[in-house]
């Protein structure tokens, strides 16, 4: 997913050489957080710089969740994580649940992209991490960027999307798989598209869930988040209980913004996790950033009207409750995230595009701050122009988009659907970001991998997804 985790209030969170050959790997039994059974883990040594195969090496961490029934020897499913900056192995427990049906007959391969997890992680240990309740997005500074850069000893130019895919392909070969099926979610769709361009013969099928096309820069989320929020307001107005509870929701939202524009609010709250008295500081950026994260999923969108209504009354406890799940957690490897965004995306964003994106009635230009702070200071390596060319591979491809998605709207999926030679695009109603994670689309993916006819799938289960519902009281009532 784009820009998720502890830095949610900061970041709003997508070939020169042959792959070095590698001997078959010896997989070891291991346990991963959230999974009781033993799975298989390993490390693959690859060149940091593929142009210098005998030079410095790095270790790529991966896990294989073996198929329950191995008798059919079906092509495995390889998962490409989002962010950029998520580590796939850290997501194993949730992915095991989502892709349980597929895993009955297919191995599930999880790889920590270089710069994440245990694959030479590139994290930024910023002082503000110590207390998320006092962290303000606008305080992210040039000093923080320099500290982040000083803490990494790798060659930054080698931590790109293309080299990540060279690692994935090297692992496929080392594991002895003839081909893989790909699932990419959010930024993982960008990675999957790069894989399709570099190594099409290695791929049997592709699922692009919440698309970030290579041609569309990551980072311009002002318009799309505003549209997602407008859909929430409209759905609340159409829902009798929500409309009765919050008849003036839009006005209350702008009332809160007006107060926070004057100055940040500072209140004392019981720490949501520890219970002790804690200072909670709220600025306009923090308020908008927190609400933006809730727009990703229908489960968390349900809280947004209540949070706005209570904030308008001066009660920021519900807002603190939304921030609490990311307290003491850091799922996004910020250094890797910035390295990719500042080199693959920021150079393609014009001043005119920034101005147009900021012209919205939700957060204005708030989502641009971190990128505009970090990228002018970040070392440049810039991919070649071919990186941005449309991907036209003739590989069976299923494209999924959520109607309510705040960061990868259905128009992104349409973009890729027009350029790919063998694709089918499904726009799922009443659904947010990464469709397969919260709907029956995971079953449709399993069917797709069996039949490889993306336009002839049984999509009927998607018709049963209910419309949005919203919490209308502090007691949890709807």
Short mmCIF file of C-alpha atoms in Angstrom, two decimals:
data_model
loop_
_atom_site.label_atom_id
_atom_site.label_comp_id
_atom_site.label_asym_id
_atom_site.label_seq_id
_atom_site.Cartn_x
_atom_site.Cartn_y
_atom_site.Cartn_z
CA UNK A 1 0.00 0.00 0.00
CA UNK A 2 1.18 3.53 -0.58
CA UNK A 3 2.51 5.34 2.52
CA UNK A 4 1.08 3.21 5.32
CA UNK A 5 2.41 2.73 8.88
CA UNK A 6 3.98 4.95 11.52
CA UNK A 7 4.75 7.69 9.01
CA UNK A 8 1.14 7.87 7.84
CA UNK A 9 0.96 11.46 9.01
CA UNK A 10 4.13 12.31 7.09
CA UNK A 11 3.88 10.43 3.78
CA UNK A 12 0.84 9.87 1.61
CA UNK A 13 1.46 6.41 1.84
CA UNK A 14 4.03 2.29 -6.23
CA UNK A 15 18.13 -3.07 -17.79
CA UNK A 16 21.61 -3.19 -18.31
CA UNK A 17 22.62 -6.63 -17.28
CA UNK A 18 21.76 -10.29 -17.08
CA UNK A 19 20.66 -11.80 -13.79
CA UNK A 20 23.48 -13.62 -12.06
CA UNK A 21 23.01 -17.37 -11.95
CA UNK A 22 22.59 -19.05 -8.61
CA UNK A 23 22.67 -22.60 -7.28
CA UNK A 24 19.42 -24.11 -5.96
CA UNK A 25 18.69 -22.91 -2.45
CA UNK A 26 18.41 -24.98 0.66
CA UNK A 27 15.22 -23.91 2.41
CA UNK A 28 15.04 -24.13 6.18
CA UNK A 29 12.03 -24.65 8.41
CA UNK A 30 11.05 -21.44 10.20
CA UNK A 31 8.26 -19.76 12.12
CA UNK A 32 6.87 -16.37 11.13
CA UNK A 33 4.85 -14.02 13.35
CA UNK A 34 1.18 -14.89 13.32
CA UNK A 35 1.62 -18.34 11.71
CA UNK A 36 1.66 -21.39 14.00
CA UNK A 37 2.78 -23.93 11.42
CA UNK A 38 6.32 -24.18 10.10
CA UNK A 39 7.04 -22.61 6.72
CA UNK A 40 10.24 -22.33 4.69
CA UNK A 41 12.73 -19.44 4.84
CA UNK A 42 16.01 -18.59 3.16
CA UNK A 43 18.51 -15.98 2.05
CA UNK A 44 19.73 -15.42 -1.50
CA UNK A 45 23.04 -13.68 -2.16
CA UNK A 46 22.87 -11.26 -5.10
CA UNK A 47 25.12 -8.45 -6.37
CA UNK A 48 24.31 -5.04 -5.00
CA UNK A 49 25.23 -3.77 -8.47
CA UNK A 50 24.27 -6.17 -11.25
CA UNK A 51 26.83 -4.52 -13.55
CA UNK A 52 29.50 -5.77 -11.10
CA UNK A 53 28.50 -9.39 -10.39
CA UNK A 54 31.78 -10.08 -8.57
CA UNK A 55 31.54 -6.96 -6.45
CA UNK A 56 29.75 -6.26 -3.19
CA UNK A 57 26.87 -8.63 -2.44
CA UNK A 58 23.69 -8.27 -0.43
CA UNK A 59 21.39 -10.86 1.09
CA UNK A 60 17.75 -11.06 -0.03
CA UNK A 61 15.39 -12.47 2.59
CA UNK A 62 12.42 -14.58 1.54
CA UNK A 63 9.86 -17.09 2.75
CA UNK A 64 7.88 -19.79 0.99
CA UNK A 65 4.50 -20.86 2.36
CA UNK A 66 4.33 -24.34 0.78
CA UNK A 67 1.19 -25.53 -0.95
CA UNK A 68 -0.95 -27.78 1.25
CA UNK A 69 -1.39 -30.20 -1.67
CA UNK A 70 1.81 -30.45 -3.68
CA UNK A 71 0.59 -33.23 -5.99
CA UNK A 72 -0.59 -30.92 -8.78
CA UNK A 73 2.69 -28.99 -8.92
CA UNK A 74 0.92 -25.79 -9.88
CA UNK A 75 2.82 -22.61 -10.72
CA UNK A 76 3.43 -20.65 -7.48
CA UNK A 77 2.08 -17.22 -6.58
CA UNK A 78 4.71 -14.55 -5.91
CA UNK A 79 3.62 -11.53 -3.88
CA UNK A 80 5.02 -8.06 -4.62
CA UNK A 81 4.55 -5.74 -1.63
CA UNK A 82 3.43 -2.12 -1.64
CA UNK A 83 4.76 1.13 -0.29
CA UNK A 84 7.25 1.44 -1.81
CA UNK A 85 8.94 0.25 1.34
CA UNK A 86 6.91 -2.66 2.70
CA UNK A 87 8.60 -5.96 3.51
CA UNK A 88 6.59 -8.89 2.19
CA UNK A 89 7.75 -11.43 4.78
CA UNK A 90 6.45 -9.19 7.57
CA UNK A 91 2.98 -9.44 5.98
CA UNK A 92 2.99 -13.25 5.91
CA UNK A 93 0.21 -13.87 8.43
CA UNK A 94 -2.30 -11.65 6.67
CA UNK A 95 -1.37 -12.91 3.21
CA UNK A 96 -1.70 -16.52 4.35
CA UNK A 97 -5.29 -15.75 5.31
CA UNK A 98 -6.19 -13.78 2.17
CA UNK A 99 -4.67 -16.29 -0.25
CA UNK A 100 -5.66 -19.39 1.69
CA UNK A 101 -7.63 -20.84 -1.23
CA UNK A 102 -4.77 -20.36 -3.67
CA UNK A 103 -2.29 -21.83 -1.21
CA UNK A 104 -4.19 -25.11 -1.10
CA UNK A 105 -2.45 -26.04 -4.37
CA UNK A 106 0.20 -23.33 -4.92
CA UNK A 107 3.30 -22.21 -3.06
CA UNK A 108 3.15 -18.60 -1.91
CA UNK A 109 6.49 -16.77 -2.30
CA UNK A 110 7.22 -13.69 -0.18
CA UNK A 111 10.36 -11.64 -0.77
CA UNK A 112 11.65 -8.66 1.22
CA UNK A 113 12.46 -6.13 -1.49
CA UNK A 114 16.06 -4.88 -1.22
CA UNK A 115 16.04 -2.05 1.32
CA UNK A 116 13.23 -3.58 3.42
CA UNK A 117 12.79 -6.22 6.10
CA UNK A 118 15.91 -8.37 6.36
CA UNK A 119 17.15 -7.52 2.85
CA UNK A 120 19.65 -4.82 3.85
CA UNK A 121 16.96 -2.59 5.35
CA UNK A 122 17.07 1.13 4.71
CA UNK A 123 15.15 2.66 7.60
CA UNK A 124 15.32 6.20 8.97
CA UNK A 125 15.68 6.44 12.73
CA UNK A 126 14.18 9.88 13.25
CA UNK A 127 13.79 11.38 16.72
CA UNK A 128 10.10 12.07 16.16
CA UNK A 129 9.36 8.34 16.08
CA UNK A 130 9.51 8.26 19.87
CA UNK A 131 6.05 9.75 20.37
CA UNK A 132 3.61 9.69 17.51
CA UNK A 133 1.08 11.67 19.54
CA UNK A 134 3.36 14.71 19.44
CA UNK A 135 4.70 14.17 15.92
CA UNK A 136 3.60 16.85 13.43
CA UNK A 137 4.05 16.16 9.71
CA UNK A 138 5.10 19.74 8.98
CA UNK A 139 8.11 19.34 11.28
CA UNK A 140 9.74 16.86 8.89
CA UNK A 141 12.84 18.78 7.83
CA UNK A 142 16.03 18.86 5.79
CA UNK A 143 17.88 17.79 8.94
CA UNK A 144 15.77 14.63 9.10
CA UNK A 145 16.55 13.88 5.45
CA UNK A 146 20.30 14.25 6.00
CA UNK A 147 20.17 12.03 9.10
CA UNK A 148 18.30 9.42 7.11
CA UNK A 149 20.89 9.43 4.34
CA UNK A 150 23.81 9.27 6.77
CA UNK A 151 22.51 6.05 8.32
CA UNK A 152 22.79 3.91 5.16
CA UNK A 153 25.99 2.46 3.75
CA UNK A 154 24.62 1.00 0.51
CA UNK A 155 25.01 2.39 -3.00
CA UNK A 156 21.72 4.28 -3.30
CA UNK A 157 21.56 4.04 -7.08
CA UNK A 158 21.23 0.25 -6.81
CA UNK A 159 18.08 0.29 -4.66
CA UNK A 160 15.67 0.79 -7.54
CA UNK A 161 12.52 -0.94 -8.74
CA UNK A 162 14.39 -2.57 -11.62
CA UNK A 163 17.11 -4.05 -9.42
CA UNK A 164 14.46 -5.30 -7.01
CA UNK A 165 12.90 -7.21 -9.89
CA UNK A 166 16.31 -8.62 -10.88
CA UNK A 167 16.46 -9.99 -7.33
CA UNK A 168 12.99 -11.52 -7.63
CA UNK A 169 13.91 -13.15 -10.92
CA UNK A 170 17.18 -14.48 -9.51
CA UNK A 171 15.21 -16.03 -6.66
CA UNK A 172 12.70 -17.63 -9.05
CA UNK A 173 15.58 -19.32 -10.86
CA UNK A 174 17.32 -20.35 -7.66
CA UNK A 175 14.14 -21.94 -6.33
CA UNK A 176 13.77 -23.90 -9.56
CA UNK A 177 10.37 -22.59 -10.63
CA UNK A 178 9.84 -22.51 -14.40
CA UNK A 179 7.41 -19.59 -14.06
CA UNK A 180 5.50 -17.65 -11.42
CA UNK A 181 2.11 -16.02 -11.14
CA UNK A 182 2.44 -12.46 -9.84
CA UNK A 183 0.20 -10.57 -7.42
CA UNK A 184 1.11 -6.92 -7.02
CA UNK A 185 -0.78 -4.65 -4.64
CA UNK A 186 -0.46 -0.85 -4.82
CA UNK A 187 3.25 -0.04 -5.46
CA UNK A 188 3.58 -3.79 -5.99
CA UNK A 189 1.70 -3.27 -9.26
CA UNK A 190 4.51 -0.99 -10.43
CA UNK A 191 6.98 -3.73 -9.52
CA UNK A 192 4.87 -6.30 -11.38
CA UNK A 193 4.76 -4.11 -14.50
CA UNK A 194 8.55 -3.76 -14.37
CA UNK A 195 8.81 -7.56 -14.05
CA UNK A 196 6.51 -7.95 -17.08
CA UNK A 197 8.81 -5.73 -19.13
CA UNK A 198 12.15 -7.18 -18.03
CA UNK A 199 11.32 -10.90 -17.82
CA UNK A 200 8.01 -11.66 -19.57
CA UNK A 201 8.95 -15.28 -20.26
CA UNK A 202 9.19 -15.94 -16.50
CA UNK A 203 5.57 -14.95 -15.82
CA UNK A 204 2.48 -17.11 -16.31
CA UNK A 205 -0.14 -14.57 -15.17
CA UNK A 206 -0.40 -11.23 -13.34
CA UNK A 207 -2.85 -9.63 -10.93
CA UNK A 208 -2.57 -5.85 -10.60
CA UNK A 209 -4.55 -4.76 -7.54
CA UNK A 210 -4.89 -0.96 -7.10
CA UNK A 211 -2.65 0.09 -9.94
CA UNK A 212 0.28 2.50 -9.89
CA UNK A 213 1.31 2.58 -13.58
CA UNK A 214 4.93 3.36 -14.41
CA UNK A 215 3.71 6.32 -16.47
CA UNK A 216 1.88 8.00 -13.55
CA UNK A 217 4.12 9.45 -10.80
CA UNK A 218 3.47 8.37 -7.22
CA UNK A 219 2.93 11.34 -4.94
CA UNK A 220 0.06 13.35 -6.44
CA UNK A 221 -2.76 12.28 -4.13
CA UNK A 222 -4.53 15.57 -3.43
CA UNK A 223 -7.27 15.21 -6.04
CA UNK A 224 -7.82 11.48 -5.53
CA UNK A 225 -8.10 11.71 -1.73
CA UNK A 226 -10.51 14.64 -2.06
CA UNK A 227 -12.67 12.58 -4.42
CA UNK A 228 -12.61 9.61 -2.03
CA UNK A 229 -13.65 11.92 0.83
CA UNK A 230 -16.46 13.41 -1.27
CA UNK A 231 -17.77 9.87 -1.86
CA UNK A 232 -17.72 9.31 1.90
CA UNK A 233 -19.73 12.48 2.49
CA UNK A 234 -22.24 11.48 -0.18
CA UNK A 235 -22.58 7.95 1.20
CA UNK A 236 -23.07 9.26 4.72
CA UNK A 237 -25.78 11.63 3.47
CA UNK A 238 -27.56 8.74 1.72
CA UNK A 239 -27.38 6.52 4.82
CA UNK A 240 -30.31 7.40 7.09
CA UNK A 241 -28.51 6.74 10.38
CA UNK A 242 -25.38 8.64 9.35
CA UNK A 243 -27.34 11.58 7.97
CA UNK A 244 -29.37 11.86 11.17
CA UNK A 245 -26.30 11.64 13.38
CA UNK A 246 -24.22 14.08 11.32
CA UNK A 247 -26.51 16.37 9.32
CA UNK A 248 -23.81 19.05 8.99
CA UNK A 249 -20.75 16.81 8.51
CA UNK A 250 -19.15 18.81 5.70
CA UNK A 251 -19.55 22.06 7.65
CA UNK A 252 -18.11 20.43 10.77
CA UNK A 253 -15.10 19.22 8.77
CA UNK A 254 -14.32 22.75 7.58
CA UNK A 255 -14.96 24.06 11.09
CA UNK A 256 -12.23 21.78 12.46
CA UNK A 257 -9.85 22.85 9.67
CA UNK A 258 -10.48 26.50 10.46
CA UNK A 259 -9.59 25.96 14.13
CA UNK A 260 -6.43 24.01 13.29
CA UNK A 261 -5.34 26.55 10.69
CA UNK A 262 -5.24 29.16 13.44
CA UNK A 263 -2.90 27.03 15.55
CA UNK A 264 -2.32 23.39 16.49
CA UNK A 265 -4.37 22.13 19.41
CA UNK A 266 -2.69 20.50 22.39
CA UNK A 267 -4.73 18.34 24.76
CA UNK A 268 -3.99 15.83 27.50
CA UNK A 269 -5.37 12.36 26.86
CA UNK A 270 -4.97 8.92 28.41
CA UNK A 271 -2.44 7.09 26.27
CA UNK A 272 -4.57 4.69 24.14
CA UNK A 273 -2.13 1.81 24.72
CA UNK A 274 -0.50 2.57 28.08
CA UNK A 275 -3.25 4.51 29.87
CA UNK A 276 -0.93 7.19 31.30
CA UNK A 277 -1.52 10.90 30.73
CA UNK A 278 -0.09 11.93 27.35
CA UNK A 279 0.06 15.21 25.46
CA UNK A 280 -1.67 14.94 22.10
CA UNK A 281 -0.85 17.64 19.55
CA UNK A 282 -3.10 18.07 16.51
CA UNK A 283 -2.37 20.27 13.51
CA UNK A 284 -4.27 20.58 10.24
CA UNK A 285 -1.70 18.34 8.52
CA UNK A 286 -1.99 15.70 11.21
CA UNK A 287 -5.77 15.78 11.10
CA UNK A 288 -5.87 15.49 7.31
CA UNK A 289 -3.14 12.85 7.26
CA UNK A 290 -4.92 10.69 9.81
CA UNK A 291 -8.25 10.92 7.99
CA UNK A 292 -6.53 10.09 4.71
CA UNK A 293 -5.26 6.80 6.12
CA UNK A 294 -8.80 5.85 7.14
CA UNK A 295 -10.05 6.37 3.58
CA UNK A 296 -8.07 3.33 2.38
CA UNK A 297 -10.48 0.76 3.84
CA UNK A 298 -14.24 0.58 4.31
CA UNK A 299 -13.62 -0.76 7.83
CA UNK A 300 -11.77 2.40 8.88
CA UNK A 301 -13.85 4.79 6.76
CA UNK A 302 -16.71 3.89 9.10
CA UNK A 303 -15.07 5.93 11.89
CA UNK A 304 -14.43 9.14 9.92
CA UNK A 305 -17.78 10.94 10.44
CA UNK A 306 -17.68 10.28 14.19
CA UNK A 307 -14.08 11.55 14.44
CA UNK A 308 -14.93 14.73 12.53
CA UNK A 309 -18.08 15.34 14.59
CA UNK A 310 -16.29 14.86 17.90
CA UNK A 311 -13.34 17.03 16.83
CA UNK A 312 -15.79 19.81 15.96
CA UNK A 313 -16.99 19.55 19.58
CA UNK A 314 -13.38 19.79 20.80
CA UNK A 315 -13.03 16.08 21.62
CA UNK A 316 -9.92 14.66 19.97
CA UNK A 317 -9.92 11.29 21.76
CA UNK A 318 -11.48 9.43 18.81
CA UNK A 319 -8.77 10.89 16.57
CA UNK A 320 -6.10 9.62 18.95
CA UNK A 321 -7.74 6.22 18.78
CA UNK A 322 -7.21 6.15 15.01
CA UNK A 323 -3.51 6.89 15.47
CA UNK A 324 -3.03 4.28 18.20
CA UNK A 325 -2.73 1.21 15.91
CA UNK A 326 0.46 2.65 14.38
CA UNK A 327 2.00 3.51 17.78
CA UNK A 328 5.23 1.56 18.29
CA UNK A 329 4.96 0.06 14.80
CA UNK A 330 6.86 0.89 11.65
CA UNK A 331 5.76 -1.07 8.61
CA UNK A 332 7.27 1.26 5.99
CA UNK A 333 11.03 1.38 5.37
CA UNK A 334 11.25 5.10 4.88
CA UNK A 335 14.73 5.30 3.35
CA UNK A 336 13.88 2.83 0.58
CA UNK A 337 10.55 4.59 0.08
CA UNK A 338 12.20 7.96 -0.43
CA UNK A 339 14.96 6.53 -2.59
CA UNK A 340 12.42 5.24 -5.10
CA UNK A 341 9.97 8.14 -4.97
CA UNK A 342 12.65 10.82 -5.27
CA UNK A 343 14.29 9.16 -8.27
CA UNK A 344 11.55 7.38 -10.17
CA UNK A 345 8.61 9.73 -9.55
CA UNK A 346 9.56 13.20 -8.35
CA UNK A 347 11.55 14.08 -11.51
CA UNK A 348 8.38 13.52 -13.57
CA UNK A 349 6.20 15.83 -11.47
CA UNK A 350 5.91 19.35 -12.88
CA UNK A 351 5.10 22.54 -11.01
CA UNK A 352 1.85 22.71 -12.97
CA UNK A 353 0.93 19.19 -11.83
CA UNK A 354 1.60 20.07 -8.18
CA UNK A 355 -0.58 23.18 -8.46
CA UNK A 356 -3.42 21.28 -10.10
CA UNK A 357 -3.27 18.48 -7.54
CA UNK A 358 -3.34 20.98 -4.64
CA UNK A 359 -6.54 22.55 -6.00
CA UNK A 360 -8.93 20.45 -3.94
CA UNK A 361 -11.37 20.89 -1.05
CA UNK A 362 -9.86 18.31 1.31
CA UNK A 363 -6.17 18.62 2.14
CA UNK A 364 -4.86 21.07 -0.46
CA UNK A 365 -1.11 20.51 -0.89
CA UNK A 366 -0.54 18.75 2.45
CA UNK A 367 0.38 15.45 0.79
CA UNK A 368 3.25 17.16 -1.06
CA UNK A 369 5.23 18.38 1.96
CA UNK A 370 7.42 15.35 2.67
CA UNK A 371 8.25 14.80 -0.99
CA UNK A 372 9.10 18.47 -1.56
CA UNK A 373 11.28 18.45 1.56
CA UNK A 374 13.20 15.25 0.87
CA UNK A 375 13.57 14.95 -2.88
CA UNK A 376 15.59 18.11 -3.66
CA UNK A 377 18.20 16.85 -1.14
CA UNK A 378 18.19 13.21 -2.21
CA UNK A 379 21.07 11.82 -4.33
CA UNK A 380 19.99 11.34 -7.92
CA UNK A 381 20.32 8.22 -10.03
CA UNK A 382 17.30 8.48 -12.39
CA UNK A 383 16.14 5.49 -14.47
CA UNK A 384 16.33 5.66 -18.26
CA UNK A 385 13.44 6.86 -20.39
CA UNK A 386 12.44 3.30 -21.27
CA UNK A 387 11.40 2.82 -17.64
CA UNK A 388 8.41 5.12 -18.22
CA UNK A 389 7.21 3.57 -21.47
CA UNK A 390 3.84 1.77 -21.39
CA UNK A 391 4.10 -1.95 -20.66
CA UNK A 392 2.51 -3.94 -23.48
CA UNK A 393 3.36 -7.54 -22.57
CA UNK A 394 0.94 -10.21 -23.82
CA UNK A 395 0.49 -11.94 -20.45
CA UNK A 396 -2.94 -12.80 -18.97
CA UNK A 397 -3.55 -9.92 -16.55
CA UNK A 398 -6.38 -9.29 -14.10
CA UNK A 399 -6.70 -5.66 -12.97
CA UNK A 400 -8.62 -4.75 -9.79
CA UNK A 401 -9.64 -1.26 -8.66
CA UNK A 402 -11.67 -0.07 -5.68
CA UNK A 403 -14.33 2.54 -6.34
CA UNK A 404 -13.47 4.38 -3.08
CA UNK A 405 -9.67 4.16 -3.34
CA UNK A 406 -8.03 7.46 -2.26
CA UNK A 407 -4.60 6.90 -3.85
CA UNK A 408 -4.90 4.54 -6.84
CA UNK A 409 -8.29 5.42 -8.36
CA UNK A 410 -9.98 3.28 -11.04
CA UNK A 411 -8.65 5.64 -13.73
CA UNK A 412 -5.18 4.20 -12.99
CA UNK A 413 -6.48 0.72 -13.73
CA UNK A 414 -8.07 1.93 -16.95
CA UNK A 415 -4.70 3.37 -17.97
CA UNK A 416 -2.97 0.00 -17.70
CA UNK A 417 -5.92 -1.88 -19.18
CA UNK A 418 -5.55 0.17 -22.37
CA UNK A 419 -1.86 -0.62 -22.83
CA UNK A 420 -1.71 -4.31 -21.87
CA UNK A 421 -2.48 -6.79 -24.63
CA UNK A 422 -4.40 -9.40 -22.61
CA UNK A 423 -6.07 -7.75 -19.61
CA UNK A 424 -9.44 -7.37 -17.93
CA UNK A 425 -10.29 -4.55 -15.52
CA UNK A 426 -12.79 -4.97 -12.69
CA UNK A 427 -13.89 -1.88 -10.74
CA UNK A 428 -15.32 -3.05 -7.42
CA UNK A 429 -18.05 -0.95 -5.81
CA UNK A 430 -18.04 -0.03 -2.11
CA UNK A 431 -14.35 -0.97 -1.85
CA UNK A 432 -11.14 0.94 -1.11
CA UNK A 433 -7.46 0.22 -1.59
CA UNK A 434 -6.09 -3.28 -2.43
CA UNK A 435 -9.34 -5.00 -3.30
CA UNK A 436 -8.24 -8.59 -2.64
CA UNK A 437 -7.40 -7.85 0.99
CA UNK A 438 -11.03 -7.23 1.99
CA UNK A 439 -13.33 -8.88 -0.58
CA UNK A 440 -14.02 -12.15 -2.36
CA UNK A 441 -11.67 -10.98 -5.11
CA UNK A 442 -9.10 -13.35 -3.62
CA UNK A 443 -11.32 -16.24 -4.80
CA UNK A 444 -11.61 -14.66 -8.24
CA UNK A 445 -7.80 -14.46 -8.35
CA UNK A 446 -7.61 -18.17 -7.58
CA UNK A 447 -10.03 -18.94 -10.42
CA UNK A 448 -8.08 -16.66 -12.75
CA UNK A 449 -4.82 -18.51 -12.07
CA UNK A 450 -6.55 -21.78 -12.92
CA UNK A 451 -8.23 -20.73 -16.20
CA UNK A 452 -6.07 -17.79 -17.43
CA UNK A 453 -9.07 -16.14 -19.11
CA UNK A 454 -9.42 -12.79 -17.32
CA UNK A 455 -12.53 -11.73 -19.26
CA UNK A 456 -14.49 -14.94 -18.44
CA UNK A 457 -14.38 -15.04 -14.64
CA UNK A 458 -17.28 -15.46 -12.24
CA UNK A 459 -17.46 -12.01 -10.64
CA UNK A 460 -20.94 -12.44 -9.12
CA UNK A 461 -19.72 -12.48 -5.50
CA UNK A 462 -18.65 -8.84 -5.86
CA UNK A 463 -22.29 -7.85 -6.23
CA UNK A 464 -22.90 -8.80 -2.59
CA UNK A 465 -20.44 -6.26 -1.14
CA UNK A 466 -22.55 -3.98 1.08
CA UNK A 467 -22.53 -0.22 0.83
CA UNK A 468 -20.72 1.95 3.36
CA UNK A 469 -22.02 2.09 6.92
CA UNK A 470 -20.81 4.47 9.60
CA UNK A 471 -20.41 4.55 13.36
CA UNK A 472 -22.94 6.96 14.82
CA UNK A 473 -22.12 6.92 18.53
CA UNK A 474 -19.18 6.69 20.91
CA UNK A 475 -20.65 3.42 22.19
CA UNK A 476 -19.91 1.80 18.83
CA UNK A 477 -23.45 1.94 17.44
CA UNK A 478 -24.12 2.11 13.70
#
